[in-house]
Short mmCIF file of C-alpha atoms in Angstrom, two decimals:
data_model
loop_
_atom_site.label_atom_id
_atom_site.label_comp_id
_atom_site.label_asym_id
_atom_site.label_seq_id
_atom_site.Cartn_x
_atom_site.Cartn_y
_atom_site.Cartn_z
CA UNK U 75 0.00 0.00 0.00
CA UNK U 76 1.34 3.44 -0.93
CA UNK U 77 1.89 5.76 1.99
CA UNK U 78 1.21 8.98 0.03
CA UNK U 79 -2.37 7.96 -0.78
CA UNK U 80 -4.80 9.00 2.01
CA UNK U 81 -7.03 6.33 3.43
CA UNK U 82 -10.70 6.59 2.53
CA UNK U 83 -12.78 7.45 5.52
CA UNK U 84 -16.58 7.17 5.64
CA UNK U 85 -18.43 10.46 5.92
CA UNK U 86 -20.06 11.44 9.15
CA UNK U 87 -23.82 11.52 9.16
CA UNK U 88 -25.59 14.84 8.77
CA UNK U 89 -27.19 14.52 12.21
CA UNK U 90 -23.77 14.09 13.82
CA UNK U 91 -22.51 17.20 12.06
CA UNK U 92 -25.49 19.19 13.31
CA UNK U 93 -24.95 17.96 16.88
CA UNK U 94 -21.27 18.93 16.75
CA UNK U 95 -22.14 22.30 15.20
CA UNK U 96 -24.61 23.10 17.99
CA UNK U 97 -22.01 22.10 20.59
CA UNK U 98 -19.37 24.23 18.84
CA UNK U 99 -21.64 27.29 18.84
CA UNK U 100 -22.61 26.79 22.49
CA UNK U 101 -19.02 26.35 23.65
CA UNK U 102 -17.71 29.33 21.65
CA UNK U 103 -17.36 32.61 23.61
CA UNK U 104 -19.82 35.42 23.07
CA UNK U 105 -17.22 37.44 21.18
CA UNK U 106 -17.37 34.93 18.31
CA UNK U 107 -21.11 35.47 17.79
CA UNK U 108 -20.55 39.21 18.24
CA UNK U 109 -18.24 39.10 15.20
CA UNK U 110 -21.01 37.48 13.13
CA UNK U 111 -23.76 39.92 14.14
CA UNK U 112 -21.46 42.94 13.84
CA UNK U 113 -21.36 42.23 10.12
CA UNK U 114 -24.87 40.85 9.58
CA UNK U 115 -27.07 43.26 11.53
CA UNK U 116 -26.17 46.43 9.53
CA UNK U 117 -26.93 44.66 6.25
CA UNK U 118 -30.21 43.16 7.52
CA UNK U 119 -31.44 46.49 8.91
CA UNK U 120 -30.48 48.30 5.71
CA UNK U 121 -32.21 45.59 3.67
CA UNK U 122 -35.44 46.01 5.66
CA UNK U 123 -35.35 49.80 5.20
CA UNK U 124 -34.58 49.40 1.50
CA UNK U 125 -37.43 46.92 1.02
CA UNK U 126 -39.99 49.07 2.83
CA UNK U 127 -38.84 52.26 1.10
CA UNK U 128 -38.86 50.77 -2.39
CA UNK U 129 -42.31 49.21 -1.92
CA UNK U 130 -44.09 52.20 -0.32
CA UNK U 131 -42.24 55.46 -0.90
CA UNK U 132 -43.52 57.78 -3.62
CA UNK U 133 -39.94 58.91 -4.37
CA UNK U 134 -38.37 55.44 -4.44
CA UNK U 135 -37.22 55.77 -8.04
CA UNK U 136 -35.24 58.93 -7.29
CA UNK U 137 -32.91 57.35 -4.75
CA UNK U 138 -33.04 53.69 -5.86
CA UNK U 139 -29.53 53.66 -7.35
CA UNK U 140 -27.61 55.13 -4.35
CA UNK U 141 -29.65 52.99 -1.93
CA UNK U 142 -28.83 49.85 -3.91
CA UNK U 143 -25.13 50.81 -3.96
CA UNK U 144 -25.13 51.27 -0.19
CA UNK U 145 -26.86 47.91 0.25
CA UNK U 146 -24.23 46.22 -1.93
CA UNK U 147 -21.41 47.74 0.14
CA UNK U 148 -23.07 46.50 3.35
CA UNK U 149 -23.35 43.02 1.79
CA UNK U 150 -19.58 43.01 1.21
CA UNK U 151 -19.10 44.17 4.81
CA UNK U 152 -21.28 41.27 5.99
CA UNK U 153 -19.34 38.69 3.93
CA UNK U 154 -16.03 39.91 5.40
CA UNK U 155 -17.19 39.63 9.00
CA UNK U 156 -18.89 36.28 8.41
CA UNK U 157 -15.58 34.95 7.09
CA UNK U 158 -13.90 36.17 10.29
CA UNK U 159 -16.66 34.44 12.26
CA UNK U 160 -15.93 31.12 10.50
CA UNK U 161 -12.19 31.62 11.13
CA UNK U 162 -12.87 32.19 14.87
CA UNK U 163 -14.97 29.01 14.98
CA UNK U 164 -12.14 27.12 13.29
CA UNK U 165 -9.76 28.42 15.96
CA UNK U 166 -12.11 27.15 18.67
CA UNK U 167 -12.26 23.79 16.90
CA UNK U 168 -8.54 23.28 16.24
CA UNK U 169 -7.07 25.10 19.22
CA UNK U 170 -4.99 27.40 16.98
CA UNK U 171 -5.21 31.13 17.61
CA UNK U 172 -7.39 33.12 15.21
CA UNK U 173 -5.83 36.07 13.34
CA UNK U 174 -6.86 39.61 14.24
CA UNK U 175 -9.18 41.44 11.88
CA UNK U 176 -6.28 43.74 11.01
CA UNK U 177 -3.82 40.91 10.19
CA UNK U 178 -2.68 40.11 6.65
CA UNK U 179 -4.44 36.73 6.72
CA UNK U 180 -7.74 38.42 7.58
CA UNK U 181 -7.29 40.95 4.78
CA UNK U 182 -6.55 38.20 2.25
CA UNK U 183 -9.59 36.25 3.42
CA UNK U 184 -11.75 39.36 3.15
CA UNK U 185 -10.50 40.12 -0.38
CA UNK U 186 -11.36 36.55 -1.36
CA UNK U 187 -14.95 36.98 -0.14
CA UNK U 188 -15.36 40.35 -1.87
CA UNK U 189 -14.13 38.85 -5.14
CA UNK U 190 -16.19 35.64 -5.24
CA UNK U 191 -19.19 35.81 -2.88
CA UNK U 192 -21.27 38.31 -4.98
CA UNK U 193 -21.39 35.75 -7.80
CA UNK U 194 -23.72 33.57 -5.69
CA UNK U 195 -26.70 35.75 -6.69
CA UNK U 196 -26.24 34.50 -10.27
CA UNK U 197 -24.84 31.00 -9.71
CA UNK U 198 -27.21 29.70 -7.02
CA UNK U 199 -30.49 30.53 -8.86
CA UNK U 200 -29.18 28.89 -12.03
CA UNK U 201 -28.01 25.86 -10.02
CA UNK U 202 -31.42 25.67 -8.34
CA UNK U 203 -33.14 25.61 -11.74
CA UNK U 204 -30.94 22.74 -12.88
CA UNK U 205 -31.18 21.29 -9.32
CA UNK U 206 -28.39 18.72 -9.58
CA UNK U 207 -25.38 21.04 -9.01
CA UNK U 208 -27.15 23.15 -6.37
CA UNK U 209 -25.73 21.27 -3.36
CA UNK U 210 -22.17 21.55 -4.67
CA UNK U 211 -22.58 25.25 -5.50
CA UNK U 212 -23.99 26.02 -2.06
CA UNK U 213 -21.19 24.09 -0.34
CA UNK U 214 -18.60 25.91 -2.51
CA UNK U 215 -19.63 29.35 -1.22
CA UNK U 216 -19.71 28.06 2.36
CA UNK U 217 -16.27 26.42 1.97
CA UNK U 218 -14.85 29.65 0.62
CA UNK U 219 -15.07 31.11 4.13
CA UNK U 220 -13.32 28.11 5.71
CA UNK U 221 -10.18 27.87 3.53
CA UNK U 222 -6.88 27.76 5.40
CA UNK U 223 -4.35 30.58 5.45
CA UNK U 224 -2.02 28.84 3.02
CA UNK U 225 -4.92 28.22 0.61
CA UNK U 226 -6.13 31.85 0.66
CA UNK U 227 -2.81 33.28 -0.56
CA UNK U 228 -4.08 33.34 -4.15
CA UNK U 229 -7.57 33.47 -5.64
CA UNK U 230 -7.24 30.43 -7.98
CA UNK U 231 -5.83 28.28 -5.19
CA UNK U 232 -8.61 29.20 -2.76
CA UNK U 233 -11.30 28.63 -5.39
CA UNK U 234 -9.78 25.26 -6.27
CA UNK U 235 -9.64 24.14 -2.64
CA UNK U 236 -13.25 25.20 -1.98
CA UNK U 237 -14.42 23.50 -5.18
CA UNK U 238 -12.56 20.29 -4.38
CA UNK U 239 -14.06 19.94 -0.89
CA UNK U 240 -17.55 20.86 -2.17
CA UNK U 241 -17.63 17.75 -4.39
CA UNK U 242 -16.87 15.18 -1.66
CA UNK U 243 -19.62 13.26 0.14
CA UNK U 244 -22.57 14.45 -2.01
CA UNK U 245 -25.14 12.40 -0.09
CA UNK U 246 -24.13 14.05 3.16
CA UNK U 247 -24.28 17.45 1.46
CA UNK U 248 -27.84 16.95 0.19
CA UNK U 249 -28.94 15.70 3.62
CA UNK U 250 -27.48 18.79 5.27
CA UNK U 251 -29.34 21.07 2.85
CA UNK U 252 -32.62 19.20 3.44
CA UNK U 253 -32.28 19.52 7.23
CA UNK U 254 -31.35 23.20 6.93
CA UNK U 255 -34.36 23.87 4.68
CA UNK U 256 -36.71 22.13 7.11
CA UNK U 257 -35.20 24.04 10.04
CA UNK U 258 -35.58 27.36 8.21
CA UNK U 259 -39.24 26.65 7.45
CA UNK U 260 -39.95 25.82 11.10
CA UNK U 261 -38.11 28.92 12.36
CA UNK U 262 -39.87 31.09 9.75
CA UNK U 263 -43.30 29.90 10.85
CA UNK U 264 -42.46 30.38 14.55
CA UNK U 265 -41.17 33.92 14.01
CA UNK U 266 -44.16 34.82 11.83
CA UNK U 267 -46.58 33.50 14.47
CA UNK U 268 -44.75 35.43 17.21
CA UNK U 269 -44.88 38.69 15.21
CA UNK U 270 -48.58 38.28 14.45
CA UNK U 271 -49.63 37.19 17.95
CA UNK U 272 -47.53 39.62 20.05
CA UNK U 273 -49.63 42.78 19.31
CA UNK U 274 -52.86 40.95 20.14
CA UNK U 275 -51.35 39.61 23.38
CA UNK U 276 -50.33 43.15 24.31
CA UNK U 277 -53.87 44.32 23.61
CA UNK U 278 -55.43 41.42 25.51
CA UNK U 279 -53.18 41.56 28.58
CA UNK U 280 -52.22 45.24 28.77
CA UNK U 281 -55.09 46.91 26.90
CA UNK U 282 -52.65 48.54 24.44
CA UNK U 283 -54.26 49.29 21.09
CA UNK U 284 -51.70 49.58 18.30
CA UNK U 285 -51.48 49.93 14.55
CA UNK U 286 -51.09 46.15 14.06
CA UNK U 287 -54.35 45.28 15.85
CA UNK U 288 -56.19 48.02 13.97
CA UNK U 289 -54.86 46.92 10.58
CA UNK U 290 -55.91 43.27 10.83
CA UNK U 291 -54.78 41.17 7.87
CA UNK U 292 -53.22 44.23 6.22
CA UNK U 293 -50.06 43.58 8.29
CA UNK U 294 -49.38 40.42 6.24
CA UNK U 295 -47.71 42.29 3.37
CA UNK U 296 -44.36 42.01 1.63
CA UNK U 297 -42.61 43.98 4.39
CA UNK U 298 -43.83 41.45 6.96
CA UNK U 299 -42.45 38.60 4.84
CA UNK U 300 -39.12 40.40 4.43
CA UNK U 301 -38.78 41.02 8.18
CA UNK U 302 -39.64 37.40 9.00
CA UNK U 303 -37.20 36.07 6.39
CA UNK U 304 -34.40 38.34 7.69
CA UNK U 305 -34.89 37.22 11.29
CA UNK U 306 -34.91 33.60 10.12
CA UNK U 307 -31.60 34.21 8.34
CA UNK U 308 -30.03 35.72 11.46
CA UNK U 309 -31.12 32.73 13.56
CA UNK U 310 -30.24 29.84 11.24
CA UNK U 311 -27.25 31.09 9.24
CA UNK U 312 -24.66 30.80 12.07
CA UNK U 313 -25.63 27.14 12.42
CA UNK U 314 -25.24 26.61 8.66
CA UNK U 315 -21.78 28.23 8.78
CA UNK U 316 -20.74 25.96 11.68
CA UNK U 317 -22.05 22.80 9.95
CA UNK U 318 -20.18 23.47 6.71
CA UNK U 319 -17.04 24.44 8.64
CA UNK U 320 -17.10 21.01 10.29
CA UNK U 321 -17.72 19.37 6.92
CA UNK U 322 -14.72 21.18 5.41
CA UNK U 323 -12.61 20.38 8.48
CA UNK U 324 -13.31 16.63 8.30
CA UNK U 325 -12.85 16.56 4.53
CA UNK U 326 -9.43 18.20 4.94
CA UNK U 327 -8.57 15.84 7.78
CA UNK U 328 -8.81 12.84 5.45
CA UNK U 329 -5.57 14.10 3.88
CA UNK U 330 -3.94 16.14 6.68
CA UNK U 331 -5.08 14.20 9.78
CA UNK U 332 -5.87 17.46 11.58
CA UNK U 333 -8.72 15.88 13.52
CA UNK U 334 -6.27 13.34 14.98
CA UNK U 335 -3.89 16.14 15.94
CA UNK U 336 -6.71 17.95 17.74
CA UNK U 337 -7.69 14.75 19.56
CA UNK U 338 -4.03 14.13 20.47
CA UNK U 339 -3.74 17.65 21.87
CA UNK U 340 -6.58 16.92 24.29
CA UNK U 341 -5.23 13.47 25.25
CA UNK U 342 -2.96 14.69 28.14
CA UNK U 343 -5.85 16.61 29.65
CA UNK U 344 -8.03 13.53 29.38
CA UNK U 345 -5.38 11.38 31.04
CA UNK U 346 -5.00 13.84 33.92
CA UNK U 347 -8.74 13.72 34.46
CA UNK U 348 -8.84 9.92 34.30
CA UNK U 349 -5.81 9.15 36.55
CA UNK U 350 -7.81 9.39 39.84
CA UNK U 351 -10.45 7.13 38.37
CA UNK U 352 -7.91 4.60 37.15
CA UNK U 353 -6.15 4.57 40.53
CA UNK U 354 -9.42 4.11 42.36
CA UNK U 355 -10.34 1.33 39.97
CA UNK U 356 -7.25 -0.79 40.83
CA UNK U 357 -8.37 -4.24 41.92
CA UNK U 358 -8.22 -4.94 45.61
CA UNK U 359 -6.35 -7.96 46.94
CA UNK U 360 -8.26 -11.13 46.21
CA UNK U 361 -10.43 -12.27 49.02
CA UNK U 362 -12.69 -15.20 49.27
CA UNK U 363 -16.11 -14.10 47.88
CA UNK U 364 -19.11 -14.76 50.07
CA UNK U 365 -21.39 -17.53 48.99
CA UNK U 366 -24.41 -16.28 47.02
CA UNK U 367 -27.50 -18.39 46.58
CA UNK U 368 -29.22 -18.84 43.21
CA UNK U 369 -32.36 -17.06 44.46
CA UNK U 370 -30.39 -13.97 45.51
CA UNK U 371 -28.58 -13.89 42.18
CA UNK U 372 -31.85 -14.11 40.20
CA UNK U 373 -33.42 -11.42 42.38
CA UNK U 374 -30.46 -9.10 41.81
CA UNK U 375 -30.52 -9.66 38.04
CA UNK U 376 -34.27 -8.97 37.94
CA UNK U 377 -33.82 -5.71 39.89
CA UNK U 378 -31.09 -4.53 37.51
CA UNK U 379 -33.10 -5.36 34.38
CA UNK U 380 -36.14 -3.42 35.64
CA UNK U 381 -34.22 -0.24 36.40
CA UNK U 382 -35.32 2.79 34.31
CA UNK U 383 -31.88 3.20 32.73
CA UNK U 384 -32.14 -0.30 31.24
CA UNK U 385 -35.86 -0.83 30.57
CA UNK U 386 -35.88 1.50 27.57
CA UNK U 387 -33.47 -0.88 25.82
CA UNK U 388 -35.88 -3.81 26.06
CA UNK U 389 -38.00 -4.57 22.96
CA UNK U 390 -41.59 -3.41 23.12
CA UNK U 391 -44.11 -6.30 23.38
CA UNK U 392 -46.46 -6.86 20.50
CA UNK U 393 -49.52 -6.35 22.70
CA UNK U 394 -50.18 -5.95 26.42
CA UNK U 395 -50.83 -9.09 28.39
CA UNK U 396 -54.37 -10.31 28.76
CA UNK U 397 -54.41 -9.87 32.53
CA UNK U 398 -53.05 -6.32 32.53
CA UNK U 399 -53.67 -4.70 35.93
CA UNK U 400 -54.38 -1.29 34.38
CA UNK U 401 -58.17 -0.95 33.94
CA UNK U 402 -57.81 1.75 31.28
CA UNK U 403 -55.63 -0.48 29.11
CA UNK U 404 -58.07 -3.36 29.54
CA UNK U 405 -61.05 -1.18 28.58
CA UNK U 406 -59.25 0.25 25.57
CA UNK U 407 -58.21 -3.19 24.37
CA UNK U 408 -61.76 -4.50 24.79
CA UNK U 409 -63.13 -1.58 22.76
CA UNK U 410 -60.60 -2.18 19.97
CA UNK U 411 -61.41 -5.89 19.90
CA UNK U 412 -65.14 -5.16 19.70
CA UNK U 413 -64.53 -2.67 16.87
CA UNK U 414 -62.52 -5.27 14.93
CA UNK U 415 -65.21 -7.90 15.44
CA UNK U 416 -67.90 -5.47 14.27
CA UNK U 417 -65.93 -4.58 11.13
CA UNK U 418 -65.47 -8.27 10.33
CA UNK U 419 -69.21 -8.90 10.82
CA UNK U 420 -70.07 -6.03 8.47
CA UNK U 421 -67.66 -7.51 5.91
CA UNK U 422 -69.42 -10.88 6.19
CA UNK U 423 -72.80 -9.21 5.68
CA UNK U 424 -71.49 -7.47 2.54
CA UNK U 425 -70.21 -10.78 1.19
CA UNK U 426 -73.58 -12.40 1.88
CA UNK U 427 -75.39 -9.58 0.08
CA UNK U 428 -73.10 -9.87 -2.93
CA UNK U 429 -73.65 -13.63 -3.04
CA UNK U 430 -77.44 -13.17 -2.78
CA UNK U 431 -77.39 -10.57 -5.57
CA UNK U 432 -75.34 -12.91 -7.76
CA UNK U 433 -77.83 -15.70 -7.23
CA UNK U 434 -80.70 -13.41 -8.17
CA UNK U 435 -78.94 -12.32 -11.35
CA UNK U 436 -78.28 -15.93 -12.26
CA UNK U 437 -81.96 -16.77 -11.84
CA UNK U 438 -83.06 -13.70 -13.87
CA UNK U 439 -80.47 -14.16 -16.63
CA UNK U 440 -79.81 -17.81 -17.38
CA UNK U 441 -76.21 -18.48 -18.28
CA UNK U 442 -74.91 -15.57 -16.17
CA UNK U 443 -71.77 -16.79 -14.42
CA UNK U 444 -72.41 -20.46 -15.08
CA UNK U 445 -72.51 -23.15 -17.75
CA UNK U 446 -76.26 -22.87 -18.38
CA UNK U 447 -77.60 -21.91 -21.80
CA UNK U 448 -77.13 -18.22 -22.58
CA UNK U 449 -80.06 -15.79 -22.64
CA UNK U 450 -81.86 -14.74 -25.77
CA UNK U 451 -79.82 -12.04 -27.59
CA UNK U 452 -83.00 -10.19 -28.58
CA UNK U 453 -84.00 -9.78 -24.94
CA UNK U 454 -80.54 -8.44 -24.06
CA UNK U 455 -80.60 -5.96 -26.93
CA UNK U 456 -84.07 -4.78 -25.95
CA UNK U 457 -82.93 -4.34 -22.34
CA UNK U 458 -79.82 -2.37 -23.37
CA UNK U 459 -81.77 -0.15 -25.76
CA UNK U 460 -84.34 0.57 -23.05
CA UNK U 461 -81.58 1.56 -20.64
CA UNK U 462 -79.97 3.79 -23.25
CA UNK U 463 -83.27 5.50 -24.03
CA UNK U 464 -83.91 6.07 -20.31
CA UNK U 465 -80.46 7.55 -19.79
CA UNK U 466 -80.82 9.79 -22.87
CA UNK U 467 -84.24 11.00 -21.69
CA UNK U 468 -82.85 11.77 -18.24
CA UNK U 469 -79.91 13.71 -19.69
CA UNK U 470 -82.23 15.62 -22.04
CA UNK U 471 -84.51 16.55 -19.16
CA UNK U 472 -81.56 17.77 -17.07
CA UNK U 473 -80.24 19.83 -20.00
CA UNK U 474 -83.66 21.38 -20.57
CA UNK U 475 -83.98 22.31 -16.91
CA UNK U 476 -80.48 23.85 -16.91
CA UNK U 477 -81.14 25.96 -20.03
CA UNK U 478 -84.51 27.07 -18.72
CA UNK U 479 -83.12 28.09 -15.31
CA UNK U 480 -80.25 29.94 -17.06
CA UNK U 481 -82.71 31.93 -19.21
CA UNK U 482 -84.85 32.67 -16.19
CA UNK U 483 -81.85 33.90 -14.19
CA UNK U 484 -80.56 36.00 -17.11
CA UNK U 485 -83.95 37.65 -17.62
CA UNK U 486 -84.18 38.36 -13.91
CA UNK U 487 -80.73 39.96 -13.92
CA UNK U 488 -81.59 42.04 -16.98
CA UNK U 489 -84.88 43.18 -15.54
CA UNK U 490 -83.69 43.89 -12.00
CA UNK U 491 -81.29 46.83 -11.71
CA UNK U 492 -78.30 46.31 -9.44
CA UNK U 493 -78.76 48.52 -6.42
CA UNK U 494 -75.82 49.95 -4.58
CA UNK U 495 -75.24 48.36 -1.20
CA UNK U 496 -76.77 50.24 1.68
CA UNK U 497 -74.27 52.19 3.75
CA UNK U 498 -74.70 52.79 7.47
CA UNK U 499 -72.90 56.01 8.33
CA UNK U 500 -72.81 55.07 11.99
CA UNK U 501 -70.58 52.03 11.37
CA UNK U 502 -67.07 52.37 12.80
CA UNK U 503 -65.25 50.51 9.99
CA UNK U 504 -66.69 52.54 7.10
CA UNK U 505 -64.16 53.38 4.38
CA UNK U 506 -64.24 56.20 1.80
CA UNK U 507 -63.63 53.86 -1.15
CA UNK U 508 -66.91 51.98 -0.65
CA UNK U 509 -68.83 54.58 -2.74
CA UNK U 510 -68.09 57.21 -5.34
CA UNK U 511 -67.89 60.94 -4.61
CA UNK U 512 -71.38 61.74 -5.96
CA UNK U 513 -72.96 58.96 -3.88
CA UNK U 514 -71.40 60.36 -0.68
CA UNK U 515 -72.69 63.84 -1.53
CA UNK U 516 -76.20 62.50 -2.23
CA UNK U 517 -76.07 60.57 1.05
CA UNK U 518 -75.12 63.77 2.88
CA UNK U 519 -78.07 65.65 1.33
CA UNK U 520 -80.46 62.84 2.37
CA UNK U 521 -79.16 63.00 5.94
CA UNK U 522 -79.58 66.80 6.03
CA UNK U 523 -83.13 66.42 4.78
CA UNK U 524 -83.82 64.03 7.70
CA UNK U 525 -82.10 66.46 10.15
CA UNK U 526 -79.33 63.90 10.86
CA UNK U 527 -76.57 66.52 10.76
CA UNK U 528 -73.77 64.47 12.40
CA UNK U 529 -74.23 61.71 9.85
CA UNK U 530 -74.28 64.30 7.06
CA UNK U 531 -70.96 65.69 8.34
CA UNK U 532 -69.39 62.24 8.23
CA UNK U 533 -70.70 61.68 4.69
CA UNK U 534 -69.13 64.99 3.61
CA UNK U 535 -65.82 64.02 5.23
CA UNK U 536 -65.81 60.65 3.44
CA UNK U 537 -66.65 62.53 0.22
CA UNK U 538 -63.53 64.69 0.71
CA UNK U 539 -61.40 61.55 1.13
CA UNK U 540 -62.97 59.98 -1.96
CA UNK U 541 -62.28 63.17 -3.94
CA UNK U 542 -58.60 63.18 -2.96
CA UNK U 543 -58.36 59.48 -3.79
CA UNK U 544 -59.85 60.13 -7.27
CA UNK U 545 -57.08 62.70 -7.86
CA UNK U 546 -54.45 60.12 -6.67
CA UNK U 547 -53.42 62.43 -3.84
CA UNK U 548 -54.06 59.80 -1.15
CA UNK U 549 -54.61 56.05 -1.07
CA UNK U 550 -57.49 54.74 1.01
CA UNK U 551 -56.34 51.94 3.30
CA UNK U 552 -57.86 50.35 6.38
CA UNK U 553 -55.86 51.28 9.46
CA UNK U 554 -54.78 54.75 8.29
CA UNK U 555 -55.57 57.64 10.60
CA UNK U 556 -56.51 61.20 9.64
CA UNK U 557 -52.95 62.31 10.40
CA UNK U 558 -51.64 59.65 8.01
CA UNK U 559 -53.84 61.07 5.24
CA UNK U 560 -52.65 64.60 6.05
CA UNK U 561 -48.97 63.56 5.87
CA UNK U 562 -49.56 61.74 2.58
CA UNK U 563 -51.35 64.79 1.14
CA UNK U 564 -48.47 67.01 2.30
CA UNK U 565 -45.99 64.86 0.36
CA UNK U 566 -48.02 64.80 -2.86
CA UNK U 567 -49.34 68.39 -2.99
CA UNK U 568 -46.31 70.53 -2.25
CA UNK U 569 -47.19 72.86 -5.14
CA UNK U 570 -50.65 73.68 -3.65
CA UNK U 571 -50.25 74.32 0.10
CA UNK U 572 -53.76 75.81 0.30
CA UNK U 573 -55.19 72.35 -0.44
CA UNK U 574 -53.54 70.91 2.68
CA UNK U 575 -54.74 73.83 4.80
CA UNK U 576 -58.36 73.36 3.71
CA UNK U 577 -58.18 69.59 4.30
CA UNK U 578 -56.65 69.99 7.77
CA UNK U 579 -59.39 72.49 8.68
CA UNK U 580 -62.07 70.00 7.60
CA UNK U 581 -60.36 67.23 9.58
CA UNK U 582 -60.40 69.33 12.74
CA UNK U 583 -64.07 70.23 12.28
CA UNK U 584 -64.98 66.57 11.70
CA UNK U 585 -62.99 65.20 14.66
CA UNK U 586 -64.30 67.91 16.99
CA UNK U 587 -67.91 67.16 16.08
CA UNK U 588 -67.81 63.40 15.44
CA UNK U 589 -65.54 62.30 18.29
CA UNK U 590 -66.16 65.26 20.62
CA UNK U 591 -69.19 66.92 22.13
CA UNK U 592 -69.55 69.84 19.72
CA UNK U 593 -72.96 70.15 18.11
CA UNK U 594 -73.38 70.23 14.33
CA UNK U 595 -75.52 72.91 12.72
CA UNK U 596 -76.27 74.12 9.22
CA UNK U 597 -73.46 76.69 9.35
CA UNK U 598 -70.82 74.03 9.98
CA UNK U 599 -72.13 71.93 7.11
CA UNK U 600 -72.17 74.90 4.72
CA UNK U 601 -68.59 75.81 5.66
CA UNK U 602 -67.56 72.16 5.18
CA UNK U 603 -69.19 72.11 1.73
CA UNK U 604 -67.43 75.36 0.77
CA UNK U 605 -64.08 73.87 1.78
CA UNK U 606 -64.91 70.76 -0.21
CA UNK U 607 -65.57 72.92 -3.27
CA UNK U 608 -62.22 74.69 -2.74
CA UNK U 609 -60.47 71.31 -2.56
CA UNK U 610 -62.13 70.29 -5.84
CA UNK U 611 -60.97 73.53 -7.48
CA UNK U 612 -57.32 73.57 -6.38
CA UNK U 613 -56.60 69.82 -6.25
CA UNK U 614 -54.22 68.92 -9.10
CA UNK U 615 -54.70 65.75 -11.11
CA UNK U 616 -51.84 63.27 -10.87
#
């Protein structure tokens, strides 16, 4: 056997790698995790702000390019610090000191990440579409952060080392990705449930009303998904880095034997800890053992077998004994037995019915299922034709009923005009986009004719919101307050400040009369209508 050829070693299972990764993260000092989050938190926070701003801001297009550039720079910052985090974990694993973030090795490692890691946004989606090379591509980018100092001296050498270790043990690699995907789904669902439930718990326990409880299902938007995905990444990504570091470490150890060197380094410490135990375990001088009876020996063996630390190893019996002392187990077993007997009896009844039906058919149709003379072919044809005629008549009748009911429904729809849904102005969850501007104004006039002035004031206020929404100056959304509409109008109508002043005046009049104790009279309504006419005159069209 050649000595320069490394021995083939079986790969560790994915579960073992995850267990070792969790232990490695738990035993690492807090400064190691601080290195990871010092690089990841700025990028995640900037990503959340960028996502919310690009999806909601009216001026997103104006500053999209500089914001994207800043986000890209923070991504490079995150890759550099995550590489230092992997290097610190490797130092904890191997016992070798980690380089400082200002050392030459750290700078070379950071340059390597800045040069190669951004390509993952193109390579990984393409690999996911083809599916087969995805595991190797994902492992390559993870291995790139775990390359040794001598491998990171040049870019081609580091890329070659990461690529070589990404191709070993493909079954283990796919299993790791499957476990990570399942873990991320579970963490995502837990974080999403916590975010959705926390505001309602605060309202239930502390009586704190907030924008999330008022918005309802409107909180489940793209920003909510982005926040949940970012928190999931911050929770699960350190574990993924630790798992692939261990995978790279054991793959390298097949050739270098570094895992044996690490175990050998801890051997003196282990011997020091075991010396007192070994000394205490020295056999005492032989003495004549006391005589033990067979009954005592059997009793001792039975006691040891029935201890809790050994009973879990025993095979589970196929079914509990008949004379089980537990009444609940006996009752349950009796119920199951009765259910099985009942199901078997029903099966026998079905078989008897099928046999009886077969006998009847044999008597009605000679030759059916036996060696008797066959029936007359003319009778069979007549029977089949009769069945076909009956089925055709039934289908024709059903078709006629369907066409007739369709014509009746169509004529009813054509004759009956569609009435607008009735609106109750006293409802708390009424929105301005439920009716058009003219319908709100007509509703206000009807309320004034019935002397319901407070309801008329609310109809006029909803008409003003509907008018601004028609001009694309505001967007009607459930959960928005009057101040939210005022701020949105201020952003979109900078060229006409008088429009904002008139709207704010109407908002104050409405809130003072609808939510307060101020009475509503004809003068207030006329002033409100005049302001509404001014808004219609000076509101620009978007």
